[in-house]
Structures are given as C-alpha cells and as structure tokens.
Tab-separated table of C-alpha atoms in Angstrom:
chain	number	residue	atom	x	y	z
F	147	MET	CA	105.420	-61.284	-45.584
F	148	ALA	CA	108.983	-62.985	-45.663
F	149	GLU	CA	110.374	-66.012	-45.520
F	150	HIS	CA	113.467	-66.833	-43.586
F	151	ARG	CA	115.225	-69.975	-44.217
F	152	ASN	CA	113.572	-72.158	-42.313
F	153	GLY	CA	110.094	-71.143	-43.291
F	154	ALA	CA	109.022	-69.167	-40.631
F	155	ARG	CA	107.240	-65.976	-42.042
F	156	THR	CA	107.639	-62.368	-40.592
F	157	ALA	CA	106.235	-58.841	-41.264
F	158	PRO	CA	108.908	-57.417	-43.805
F	159	GLY	CA	110.398	-54.711	-41.626
F	160	ALA	CA	108.032	-55.688	-38.115
F	161	ARG	CA	109.366	-55.960	-34.544
F	162	VAL	CA	107.397	-58.151	-33.208
F	163	ARG	CA	107.325	-57.323	-29.161
F	164	ALA	CA	105.330	-59.245	-26.151
F	165	GLY	CA	102.175	-57.878	-27.071
F	166	ARG	CA	100.774	-55.495	-23.835
F	167	ARG	CA	98.667	-56.673	-21.608
F	168	GLY	CA	94.407	-56.790	-23.138
F	169	THR	CA	96.133	-56.005	-27.201
F	170	ALA	CA	96.132	-59.606	-29.887
F	171	VAL	CA	94.107	-62.387	-30.092
F	172	ARG	CA	95.178	-65.211	-30.183
F	173	VAL	CA	95.197	-68.478	-32.594
F	174	VAL	CA	94.717	-72.247	-32.964
F	175	ALA	CA	97.982	-72.938	-31.153
F	176	LEU	CA	100.126	-75.420	-33.232
F	177	ALA	CA	100.976	-78.260	-30.845
F	178	LEU	CA	103.562	-81.711	-30.993
F	179	ALA	CA	100.911	-83.628	-27.930
F	180	GLY	CA	97.950	-81.974	-30.428
F	181	ALA	CA	97.198	-79.249	-28.176
F	182	GLY	CA	93.425	-77.313	-27.303
F	183	LEU	CA	92.855	-74.324	-27.210
F	184	VAL	CA	93.215	-73.782	-23.612
F	185	GLY	CA	96.119	-74.981	-20.807
F	186	VAL	CA	97.699	-78.079	-20.529
F	187	THR	CA	96.613	-80.514	-22.900
F	188	ALA	CA	97.022	-84.468	-22.913
F	189	PRO	CA	99.159	-86.895	-24.002
F	190	THR	CA	99.094	-88.441	-27.561
F	191	ALA	CA	100.170	-92.148	-27.671
F	192	GLY	CA	99.875	-94.521	-29.536
F	193	ALA	CA	102.090	-95.938	-31.779
F	194	LEU	CA	104.773	-93.822	-34.164
F	195	GLY	CA	105.477	-94.063	-37.322
F	196	THR	CA	108.568	-92.329	-39.621
F	197	GLY	CA	106.031	-90.086	-42.048
F	198	PRO	CA	107.430	-88.463	-45.154
F	199	ALA	CA	111.292	-86.635	-45.075
F	200	GLY	CA	111.473	-82.627	-44.562
F	201	ALA	CA	114.314	-80.602	-46.002
F	202	ALA	CA	117.442	-81.199	-44.395
F	203	ALA	CA	119.430	-79.131	-42.863
F	204	VAL	CA	122.417	-79.301	-40.491
F	205	GLY	CA	121.448	-79.133	-37.221
F	206	GLU	CA	123.037	-76.396	-34.468
F	207	GLU	CA	126.155	-77.325	-32.742
F	208	GLN	CA	128.085	-74.885	-29.729
F	209	PRO	CA	130.373	-75.668	-27.931
F	210	GLY	CA	129.571	-78.070	-25.070
F	211	ASN	CA	132.301	-79.930	-22.543
F	212	GLY	CA	133.561	-83.231	-23.283
F	213	ALA	CA	130.652	-85.931	-23.406
F	214	GLU	CA	128.497	-83.155	-25.338
F	215	ALA	CA	130.673	-83.028	-27.405
F	216	ALA	CA	131.056	-86.179	-28.345
F	217	GLY	CA	128.514	-86.981	-30.234
F	218	ARG	CA	127.940	-84.609	-33.252
F	219	GLY	CA	129.233	-86.653	-35.682
F	220	PRO	CA	126.905	-88.659	-38.858
F	221	HIS	CA	125.880	-92.238	-36.921
F	222	GLN	CA	128.649	-90.931	-33.762
F	223	GLY	CA	126.595	-92.469	-30.893
F	224	GLY	CA	124.208	-94.769	-32.540
F	225	VAL	CA	122.297	-91.983	-33.908
F	226	ASP	CA	122.022	-90.961	-37.606
F	227	ALA	CA	123.124	-86.886	-37.536
F	228	PRO	CA	121.522	-86.995	-40.659
F	229	ALA	CA	118.218	-88.198	-40.562
F	230	LEU	CA	117.583	-86.654	-36.618
F	231	ASN	CA	118.225	-82.955	-38.938
F	232	GLU	CA	115.840	-83.802	-40.994
F	233	ALA	CA	113.347	-84.110	-39.413
F	234	LEU	CA	114.110	-81.146	-36.920
F	235	GLU	CA	113.896	-79.413	-40.148
F	236	GLY	CA	110.327	-81.021	-41.225
F	237	MET	CA	108.909	-79.941	-37.978
F	238	VAL	CA	110.013	-76.787	-38.967
F	239	GLY	CA	108.908	-76.714	-42.681
F	240	ILE	CA	106.279	-79.093	-42.607
F	241	GLY	CA	105.118	-78.366	-39.523
F	242	GLY	CA	104.377	-74.942	-39.295
F	243	ALA	CA	106.466	-74.463	-36.255
F	244	SER	CA	108.218	-71.596	-35.705
F	245	SER	CA	111.338	-73.289	-33.641
F	246	SER	CA	112.249	-76.055	-32.083
F	247	LEU	CA	114.624	-78.307	-30.247
F	248	ALA	CA	115.835	-81.396	-30.638
F	249	ARG	CA	118.359	-83.486	-28.083
F	250	VAL	CA	119.027	-86.734	-27.587
F	251	THR	CA	121.013	-88.512	-24.608
F	252	GLU	CA	122.359	-92.483	-24.279
F	253	TYR	CA	123.352	-92.551	-20.102
F	254	GLY	CA	123.219	-89.724	-19.345
F	255	ARG	CA	125.656	-88.199	-22.639
F	256	THR	CA	124.672	-86.274	-25.315
F	257	VAL	CA	125.357	-87.722	-27.670
F	258	TRP	CA	122.857	-85.447	-30.979
F	259	LYS	CA	121.566	-82.029	-30.448
F	260	GLY	CA	119.137	-79.179	-32.820
F	261	ALA	CA	117.925	-76.443	-33.064
F	262	GLN	CA	115.739	-75.127	-35.974
F	263	GLY	CA	113.968	-72.614	-37.003
F	264	VAL	CA	113.586	-68.767	-35.696
F	265	GLY	CA	114.640	-67.722	-31.879
F	266	ASP	CA	113.250	-64.298	-31.780
F	267	PHE	CA	111.473	-63.008	-35.564
F	268	SER	CA	112.442	-58.420	-34.318
F	269	THR	CA	116.276	-59.769	-34.523
F	270	GLY	CA	116.358	-62.337	-36.711
F	271	ALA	CA	118.801	-64.724	-34.772
F	272	GLU	CA	118.349	-68.538	-34.397
F	273	PRO	CA	117.151	-70.586	-31.230
F	274	SER	CA	119.755	-72.703	-29.499
F	275	ALA	CA	119.601	-76.722	-28.876
F	276	ASN	CA	120.199	-75.261	-25.415
F	277	GLY	CA	117.312	-72.789	-24.805
F	278	ARG	CA	115.419	-72.981	-21.996
F	279	PHE	CA	111.476	-73.193	-22.873
F	280	ARG	CA	107.187	-73.945	-21.712
F	281	ILE	CA	107.042	-77.941	-20.889
F	282	ALA	CA	103.727	-77.502	-20.481
F	283	SER	CA	102.603	-81.411	-18.911
F	284	VAL	CA	105.897	-83.035	-19.014
F	285	THR	CA	105.362	-80.304	-14.921
F	286	LYS	CA	102.792	-83.721	-14.184
F	287	THR	CA	105.827	-86.500	-13.814
F	288	PHE	CA	107.960	-84.367	-11.830
F	289	VAL	CA	105.431	-83.916	-9.286
F	290	ALA	CA	104.024	-87.542	-9.995
F	291	THR	CA	108.143	-88.156	-8.507
F	292	VAL	CA	107.597	-85.601	-6.119
F	293	VAL	CA	104.738	-87.732	-4.938
F	294	LEU	CA	105.253	-91.082	-5.081
F	295	GLN	CA	108.006	-90.071	-3.203
F	296	LEU	CA	106.488	-89.159	-0.328
F	297	VAL	CA	104.680	-92.527	-0.274
F	298	GLY	CA	108.004	-94.452	-0.609
F	299	GLU	CA	108.283	-92.309	3.100
F	300	GLY	CA	105.422	-93.422	4.214
F	301	ARG	CA	103.232	-89.866	4.553
F	302	PHE	CA	100.162	-91.501	2.928
F	303	GLY	CA	99.202	-94.289	0.308
F	304	LEU	CA	98.955	-94.051	-3.562
F	305	ASP	CA	95.103	-95.831	-2.391
F	306	ASP	CA	94.441	-93.530	0.037
F	307	SER	CA	91.789	-90.795	-0.480
F	308	VAL	CA	92.128	-87.133	-1.616
F	309	GLU	CA	89.694	-86.198	1.817
F	310	SER	CA	91.905	-87.211	4.532
F	311	LEU	CA	94.632	-86.271	2.717
F	312	LEU	CA	92.150	-82.233	2.263
F	313	PRO	CA	89.042	-82.646	3.614
F	314	GLY	CA	86.342	-81.066	1.609
F	315	ALA	CA	88.102	-79.930	-1.351
F	316	VAL	CA	86.231	-81.985	-4.033
F	317	PRO	CA	83.114	-83.626	-3.706
F	318	GLY	CA	82.991	-87.601	-3.131
F	319	GLY	CA	86.372	-86.622	-2.230
F	320	GLY	CA	86.587	-90.185	-0.632
F	321	SER	CA	85.573	-92.570	-2.939
F	322	ILE	CA	89.316	-90.898	-4.509
F	323	THR	CA	92.406	-91.978	-4.250
F	324	VAL	CA	96.037	-90.604	-4.621
F	325	ARG	CA	96.108	-93.110	-7.994
F	326	GLN	CA	93.376	-92.104	-9.341
F	327	LEU	CA	94.426	-88.540	-9.285
F	328	LEU	CA	97.834	-89.528	-10.124
F	329	ASN	CA	96.570	-91.972	-13.542
F	330	HIS	CA	93.804	-89.372	-14.310
F	331	THR	CA	90.718	-92.435	-13.110
F	332	SER	CA	89.381	-90.256	-11.143
F	333	GLY	CA	86.493	-88.828	-13.290
F	334	LEU	CA	86.549	-85.104	-12.588
F	335	PHE	CA	86.109	-82.183	-14.627
F	336	ASP	CA	89.598	-80.543	-16.475
F	337	TYR	CA	88.971	-76.790	-15.153
F	338	THR	CA	90.916	-75.854	-17.925
F	339	GLU	CA	87.334	-75.942	-20.007
F	340	ASP	CA	85.187	-74.005	-17.932
F	341	PRO	CA	84.686	-71.424	-20.506
F	342	ALA	CA	85.913	-68.897	-17.648
F	343	ILE	CA	89.808	-70.527	-18.059
F	344	GLY	CA	88.692	-72.357	-21.804
F	345	VAL	CA	88.134	-68.914	-24.515
F	346	ASP	CA	88.424	-68.474	-27.585
F	347	HIS	CA	91.643	-67.267	-28.137
F	348	GLU	CA	90.541	-63.013	-28.415
F	349	THR	CA	89.378	-62.582	-25.425
F	350	TRP	CA	91.846	-64.910	-24.099
F	351	LEU	CA	94.698	-62.143	-24.909
F	352	ARG	CA	92.463	-59.019	-23.375
F	353	GLU	CA	92.048	-61.020	-20.454
F	354	GLY	CA	93.060	-63.915	-19.716
F	355	ARG	CA	97.032	-64.031	-20.906
F	356	TRP	CA	98.026	-62.082	-17.298
F	357	ARG	CA	95.133	-63.325	-15.130
F	358	SER	CA	96.209	-64.356	-11.629
F	359	TRP	CA	95.060	-67.862	-10.332
F	360	THR	CA	95.099	-69.667	-7.119
F	361	PRO	CA	95.398	-73.274	-6.516
F	362	GLN	CA	91.514	-72.717	-5.005
F	363	GLN	CA	89.936	-70.285	-7.907
F	364	LEU	CA	90.967	-73.169	-9.935
F	365	LEU	CA	89.718	-75.897	-8.128
F	366	ALA	CA	86.224	-73.522	-7.353
F	367	VAL	CA	86.463	-73.622	-11.453
F	368	ALA	CA	86.267	-77.981	-11.566
F	369	ASN	CA	83.465	-77.940	-8.901
F	370	SER	CA	81.196	-76.505	-10.287
F	371	HIS	CA	81.042	-79.249	-12.392
F	372	PRO	CA	79.405	-82.166	-12.489
F	373	PRO	CA	81.751	-85.387	-12.824
F	374	TYR	CA	82.800	-87.006	-16.331
F	375	SER	CA	82.290	-90.215	-14.513
F	376	ALA	CA	82.687	-92.849	-10.938
F	377	PRO	CA	85.950	-92.871	-10.281
F	378	GLY	CA	87.696	-95.487	-11.292
F	379	THR	CA	85.251	-95.998	-14.094
F	380	GLY	CA	87.166	-94.472	-16.226
F	381	TRP	CA	89.842	-92.756	-18.278
F	382	ARG	CA	89.423	-88.739	-19.194
F	383	TYR	CA	92.878	-87.086	-18.382
F	384	ALA	CA	92.410	-83.779	-16.051
F	385	ASN	CA	94.034	-81.002	-15.072
F	386	THR	CA	92.066	-81.053	-12.040
F	387	ASN	CA	93.829	-84.416	-10.629
F	388	TYR	CA	97.386	-82.816	-10.451
F	389	LEU	CA	96.349	-79.183	-9.058
F	390	LEU	CA	95.232	-81.113	-6.476
F	391	ALA	CA	98.361	-83.760	-6.341
F	392	GLY	CA	100.020	-80.629	-5.425
F	393	MET	CA	97.628	-78.938	-3.262
F	394	ILE	CA	98.687	-82.758	-1.811
F	395	VAL	CA	102.624	-82.031	-1.535
F	396	GLU	CA	101.938	-79.182	0.055
F	397	ARG	CA	99.519	-80.268	2.854
F	398	VAL	CA	102.064	-83.306	3.889
F	399	THR	CA	104.850	-81.896	3.747
F	400	GLY	CA	104.535	-78.694	4.748
F	401	ARG	CA	105.807	-75.951	1.815
F	402	ASP	CA	104.572	-75.389	-2.183
F	403	TRP	CA	105.039	-78.410	-4.346
F	404	ARG	CA	106.691	-76.390	-6.413
F	405	ARG	CA	109.423	-76.077	-3.491
F	406	GLU	CA	109.889	-80.129	-3.251
F	407	VAL	CA	110.329	-80.049	-6.474
F	408	GLU	CA	113.059	-78.231	-5.796
F	409	ARG	CA	114.420	-79.565	-3.161
F	410	ARG	CA	113.725	-83.747	-4.286
F	411	ILE	CA	114.578	-83.149	-7.587
F	412	ILE	CA	115.849	-80.266	-9.799
F	413	ASP	CA	119.115	-79.511	-6.218
F	414	ARG	CA	119.582	-83.067	-6.774
F	415	LEU	CA	119.826	-83.385	-9.902
F	416	GLY	CA	122.152	-80.934	-10.740
F	417	LEU	CA	119.246	-78.922	-13.063
F	418	THR	CA	120.130	-75.290	-13.510
F	419	GLY	CA	117.768	-74.393	-16.580
F	420	THR	CA	114.966	-76.266	-15.134
F	421	SER	CA	112.740	-73.797	-13.176
F	422	MET	CA	108.115	-74.458	-11.525
F	423	PRO	CA	107.702	-70.060	-11.495
F	424	VAL	CA	104.878	-68.828	-9.555
F	425	HIS	CA	104.245	-65.946	-11.099
F	426	ALA	CA	106.832	-64.695	-13.696
F	427	THR	CA	105.793	-63.881	-16.546
F	428	GLY	CA	108.699	-64.438	-18.507
F	429	ILE	CA	111.298	-67.267	-19.372
F	430	ARG	CA	114.698	-66.712	-17.792
F	431	GLY	CA	118.045	-67.264	-19.878
F	432	PRO	CA	118.272	-68.243	-23.930
F	433	HIS	CA	114.215	-68.697	-24.802
F	434	ALA	CA	113.608	-69.558	-28.147
F	435	HIS	CA	110.543	-66.602	-28.710
F	436	THR	CA	106.928	-68.148	-29.519
F	437	TYR	CA	104.416	-66.235	-32.501
F	438	LEU	CA	100.720	-66.639	-32.586
F	439	ASP	CA	100.348	-66.221	-36.585
F	440	LEU	CA	97.199	-64.263	-37.130
F	441	PRO	CA	96.255	-62.251	-40.199
F	442	GLY	CA	97.652	-58.306	-39.305
F	443	GLY	CA	101.517	-60.471	-38.881
F	444	PRO	CA	102.949	-62.692	-36.258
F	445	VAL	CA	102.255	-61.513	-32.070
F	446	ASP	CA	104.555	-62.514	-29.409
F	447	VAL	CA	103.156	-64.363	-27.114
F	448	THR	CA	105.906	-65.669	-25.420
F	449	GLU	CA	105.748	-64.467	-21.383
F	450	MET	CA	102.228	-65.326	-19.853
F	451	GLU	CA	101.368	-65.683	-16.477
F	452	PRO	CA	101.725	-68.900	-15.867
F	453	SER	CA	99.287	-69.317	-12.486
F	454	GLU	CA	97.029	-70.721	-15.108
F	455	MET	CA	99.061	-74.320	-15.175
F	456	ASP	CA	99.464	-74.648	-11.736
F	457	ALA	CA	100.712	-78.120	-11.112
F	458	ALA	CA	99.714	-79.503	-14.439
F	459	GLY	CA	102.208	-78.011	-16.410
F	460	VAL	CA	103.671	-73.976	-15.324
F	461	GLY	CA	107.411	-75.710	-15.268
F	462	ILE	CA	110.132	-74.247	-17.283
F	463	SER	CA	113.749	-76.670	-18.290
F	464	THR	CA	115.803	-77.053	-21.654
F	465	THR	CA	116.019	-79.855	-22.970
F	466	ALA	CA	119.273	-81.281	-21.541
F	467	ASP	CA	117.575	-81.085	-18.205
F	468	LEU	CA	115.340	-83.411	-18.708
F	469	GLY	CA	117.293	-86.077	-20.493
F	470	THR	CA	119.105	-86.062	-17.459
F	471	PHE	CA	115.560	-85.672	-14.791
F	472	LEU	CA	114.059	-88.510	-17.302
F	473	GLN	CA	117.795	-90.650	-16.740
F	474	ALA	CA	117.637	-90.510	-13.227
F	475	LEU	CA	113.927	-91.448	-12.808
F	476	LEU	CA	114.066	-94.229	-15.295
F	477	ALA	CA	117.537	-95.876	-13.981
F	478	GLY	CA	115.589	-96.463	-10.008
F	479	ARG	CA	117.617	-92.604	-8.564
F	480	LEU	CA	114.113	-91.218	-7.756
F	481	LEU	CA	112.127	-94.282	-6.859
F	482	PRO	CA	112.585	-97.382	-4.896
F	483	ALA	CA	111.287	-99.922	-7.738
F	484	PRO	CA	108.535	-101.055	-6.864
F	485	LEU	CA	107.350	-96.966	-6.963
F	486	LEU	CA	108.713	-97.354	-10.048
F	487	ALA	CA	107.134	-99.749	-11.434
F	488	GLU	CA	103.479	-98.352	-9.745
F	489	MET	CA	104.479	-95.514	-12.108
F	490	LEU	CA	105.370	-97.766	-15.303
F	491	THR	CA	101.665	-99.447	-14.086
F	492	VAL	CA	99.463	-98.317	-17.576
F	493	ALA	CA	95.453	-98.028	-16.387
F	494	PRO	CA	93.324	-100.936	-17.727
F	495	ALA	CA	91.034	-97.649	-18.254
F	496	SER	CA	93.683	-95.836	-19.672
F	497	GLY	CA	93.004	-97.201	-23.332
F	498	ALA	CA	95.599	-96.166	-25.983
F	499	ALA	CA	97.023	-93.087	-23.801
F	500	GLN	CA	98.558	-96.133	-22.010
F	501	TYR	CA	99.285	-94.258	-19.075
F	502	GLY	CA	100.813	-94.747	-15.591
F	503	LEU	CA	100.659	-92.450	-12.996
F	504	GLY	CA	102.524	-89.762	-14.432
F	505	ILE	CA	104.245	-90.602	-16.781
F	506	GLY	CA	102.782	-92.572	-21.003
F	507	ARG	CA	104.215	-94.987	-23.097
F	508	LEU	CA	104.996	-94.783	-26.401
F	509	THR	CA	104.894	-97.661	-28.787
F	510	THR	CA	107.870	-96.914	-31.940
F	511	PRO	CA	108.842	-99.377	-35.143
F	512	CYS	CA	111.699	-100.188	-32.299
F	513	GLY	CA	109.763	-101.057	-29.660
F	514	GLU	CA	108.509	-99.057	-26.346
F	515	VAL	CA	109.643	-95.866	-25.099
F	516	TRP	CA	107.920	-94.364	-21.735
F	517	GLY	CA	107.414	-90.221	-21.057
F	518	ASN	CA	104.812	-87.613	-21.529
F	519	ASN	CA	104.390	-84.859	-23.941
F	520	GLY	CA	102.222	-81.614	-23.455
F	521	SER	CA	101.322	-78.107	-25.305
F	522	THR	CA	100.285	-75.102	-22.561
F	523	GLY	CA	97.601	-74.289	-25.325
F	524	ARG	CA	99.661	-71.412	-26.706
F	525	GLY	CA	102.193	-72.400	-29.001
F	526	HIS	CA	104.458	-73.658	-26.298
F	527	ASN	CA	105.018	-78.438	-26.937
F	528	SER	CA	107.272	-80.337	-25.545
F	529	ALA	CA	108.145	-83.770	-25.239
F	530	LEU	CA	110.558	-86.558	-23.266
F	531	TYR	CA	110.404	-90.046	-23.757
F	532	GLY	CA	113.160	-93.025	-23.203
F	533	THR	CA	113.629	-96.485	-23.479
F	534	LEU	CA	113.412	-97.893	-20.061
F	535	ASP	CA	117.748	-99.765	-19.920
F	536	GLY	CA	118.174	-94.835	-20.567
F	537	SER	CA	119.755	-96.371	-23.599
F	538	ARG	CA	117.784	-94.136	-25.672
F	539	LEU	CA	116.385	-90.509	-23.928
F	540	VAL	CA	114.410	-88.133	-26.615
F	541	ALA	CA	113.613	-84.607	-25.963
F	542	VAL	CA	112.114	-82.180	-27.246
F	543	SER	CA	110.521	-77.941	-27.754
F	544	THR	CA	108.660	-77.113	-30.350
F	545	ASN	CA	107.035	-73.221	-30.474
F	546	GLY	CA	103.871	-73.860	-33.083
F	547	TYR	CA	103.294	-71.297	-35.294
F	548	ARG	CA	101.724	-71.713	-38.346
F	549	ASN	CA	99.017	-74.813	-37.948
F	550	THR	CA	99.564	-76.571	-40.828
F	551	GLY	CA	97.911	-79.771	-39.604
F	552	GLN	CA	101.265	-81.863	-39.872
F	553	GLY	CA	102.568	-81.134	-36.276
F	554	TRP	CA	102.459	-83.942	-34.110
F	555	LYS	CA	103.139	-85.956	-37.941
F	556	THR	CA	106.362	-84.635	-38.164
F	557	SER	CA	107.353	-85.538	-34.309
F	558	GLN	CA	107.106	-88.612	-35.056
F	559	LYS	CA	109.032	-88.743	-37.421
F	560	LEU	CA	112.006	-86.918	-35.438
F	561	LEU	CA	110.736	-89.510	-32.581
F	562	ALA	CA	111.124	-92.438	-34.990
F	563	THR	CA	114.262	-91.733	-36.801
F	564	ALA	CA	115.886	-91.092	-32.426
F	565	PHE	CA	114.812	-94.284	-31.156
F	566	CYS	CA	115.026	-96.858	-33.966
F	567	GLY	CA	119.095	-95.228	-35.112
F	568	ARG	CA	121.729	-97.709	-34.004
F	569	ARG	CA	120.938	-98.101	-30.127
F	570	PRO	CA	124.922	-99.001	-28.018
F	571	ALA	CA	125.538	-102.338	-27.550
F	572	ALA	CA	126.559	-102.275	-24.158
F	573	ALA	CA	126.642	-98.871	-22.251
F	574	THR	CA	126.807	-98.395	-17.741
F	575	PRO	CA	124.690	-95.859	-16.638
F	576	THR	CA	125.483	-92.190	-16.029
F	577	GLY	CA	125.027	-91.150	-12.830
C-alpha cells in the first residue's frame, strides 16, 4: 500500500470509486465522537484532555473575505495556529482519519481554518477547508431549535404530550413529553439498534446502503421493541426521539421538517453550504471523500441513501456555516432568552452526557463549552462547540478511515487547543 504525505493509504495505482449498490464490505468507522455500528450515534461528553502531540503540519489556506483572511498567522485572533495545525495533523496521522477539516471563529469571524489528509484517493487531491460534509447528530441541534421556535410561537408546549401532537404514534405517548424527546429521557427504543437497521458492515453495503426509508417505517421499527425505561426515569440516547420531533414539526406546520429548518435557520442565516437532503445520495459542492479501510483496499462510501437518518442526522454543512449557526443560536438570535435557557438546561438524568435540548455541555481545561457532535457510523463524523459568550467556536469534520483507537483522543487535543488559546479580552458580537 502507498503512503500519502498525511498517512492515508491507497492501493498503488488504484482508482477508488463509490461502490455500486450491493458490492463491498463495511467496517467499523472511526468516529470523532465514538461511533456505534450504524445510524447516528450519541455525542461524547465529559472532560477534555490535551492528549499527545501530533506531527506538525500547515493547515490549508485559501483566499477568503476580509474577516477570514485576517486570521491566518500564528496567535492571530488569540489562537495558536501552529498548535492547531499540529493537532489537526494528529487527527489524520495518529487518529487514522483519511481527512479532517476544522475552523475556529470568534464572534462570527474566522481566525483559523485548516484541512489535512487526502480528499480523494483516486486523484490525490487535498481536502478543502471550505468543503461540505455530513454533520450527523449536529442535525439534532437544528431540529431542536425549530421545535423551540414553535413552542415560542405558542403552537404547543414543551410539556405537551406526544400523544396530543401525534395521536397513536407511539405506545404510551400520553406519558411522553416534547421536552423528553429533545433531551432523550423518553425511554423510547433507538430504531438504529434494531437488527434490520443496525446490520453488520457487509450487509449494509450489500443491502442497506441504498435502501430508502420513510419516517413511518423507521418509527414502526422502534415501536416493535419495548421502551428502555418509563418516560422521565432515565437517560438513553435514541434517534427515535428526533424522528418524532421532525414528525411533530410537520404535523404542526403542515410542512416537512426540512423545509422549516431551511426557512427558519438556513435561509435566515444565509447558510449557503447547508442542506437537509431527503433522498439525495451524494454531497453537492466541494467535499472530501469518505473511505472504509478494507482488506482488499479502501472503499469509497461518500455516497449513501440518507433517509435512514432523517431528522436525527441527515444534514450536510460546512465548518463556516456551522460556526455561523451556533454563534447565532448562543447569541439569542434564533430563540428568545427563556427558551434558550430551556435548551441549555441539562437533564439531570443525562449524567456525564450533560445533555440539554438538542445540545450538550462539554468541559475543557479552559471551561465549559456547548454544542453537539456525532457520527453516521459510516465514517462521517462532526463536532460543533462554542463558549456561551460567542468568544470562541470550533467546527470539525473528520472522515474516519483506519481505526487506530485514537480518534477521540486526537479530537480532544484539537478542541482543547482551540478553546485554550488566548481569547479576546473584549469584542462586539457580529450580526
């Protein structure tokens, strides 16, 4: 196998293409947030350490607007660019990713961005720091924001029952509230853990990669299992909760949840690289390819039928768009203060997960940050975190490849490096 300069391997002379339907094998994806075998996995929370140093490298730099161009040098904007480049390189070299992108913003202004690895094994092209990627469970933060906007409009209450909004949707829905869906205390079974969806890698590439699902079919899978616990008595991450949240948005507004996310967030904030696809299998615009490392060589799994993830994780975005979204959210531009406070109220039962309503709290060596992360379980991983005052936000995309067991550790180093750099003493949030 040949070594690229950033440690990713390709078979000599091989052209790696997106596999035909039902042809290759799937392996355990390296997850930025600790992926499960399938579906959209739970975010990892807790305390961040700094981890070992990675190999030094220089992050990608591209011409940008004035705000981006101003933040490229070492320590500019309060960041240590060489240390961030080194941490990003470590995610590829030590962490085993085929490629990784990251961006640090301060009050909506990019102060550093980088890209490492190989964006396309067939051409050797480098990834773009401005590329698009599957955001997995970060989608939940978008969906939760829309649900809370509807609460603010008086369409329903956080403590209204699922039964009152979706009659007959789930057994015992009269005892499950909207709040419990958003903070994962409903006790409902996670449909991605069913054998029909949580299939082994070989079966997924042979039968599941291109399978189309409706929300009703996915919900029927969840309903075929007993709940994990009675509503409100424990915390268990379940994608079924956000499947139902998306259905509630559609029932109340008369429009698909995707259209509401577009209308209320994407269009409002001008997020030109963000989309919530229905059945589109590819990623429009520039993007790094995602690979699985198989005994016979790498298999390109960038393309996939995304309907299995639905409102739990179907989104596509960029690091710039994610930073814009989280900055607007934490600044109170998308939710009134009382509802933002509800969103940031951690469910006591969530324990170390520190999960609120579609968003989680993470402790770094330099204080607490808020955001979300996740994985499709197919090699696409993302993370988005920021300080409450908007002084620093970090967005990351990692395409898992070789499972070195160091993926989350190297991600911890990047996040800690980003948040522990000198932050601005004072700044005016941008609109």
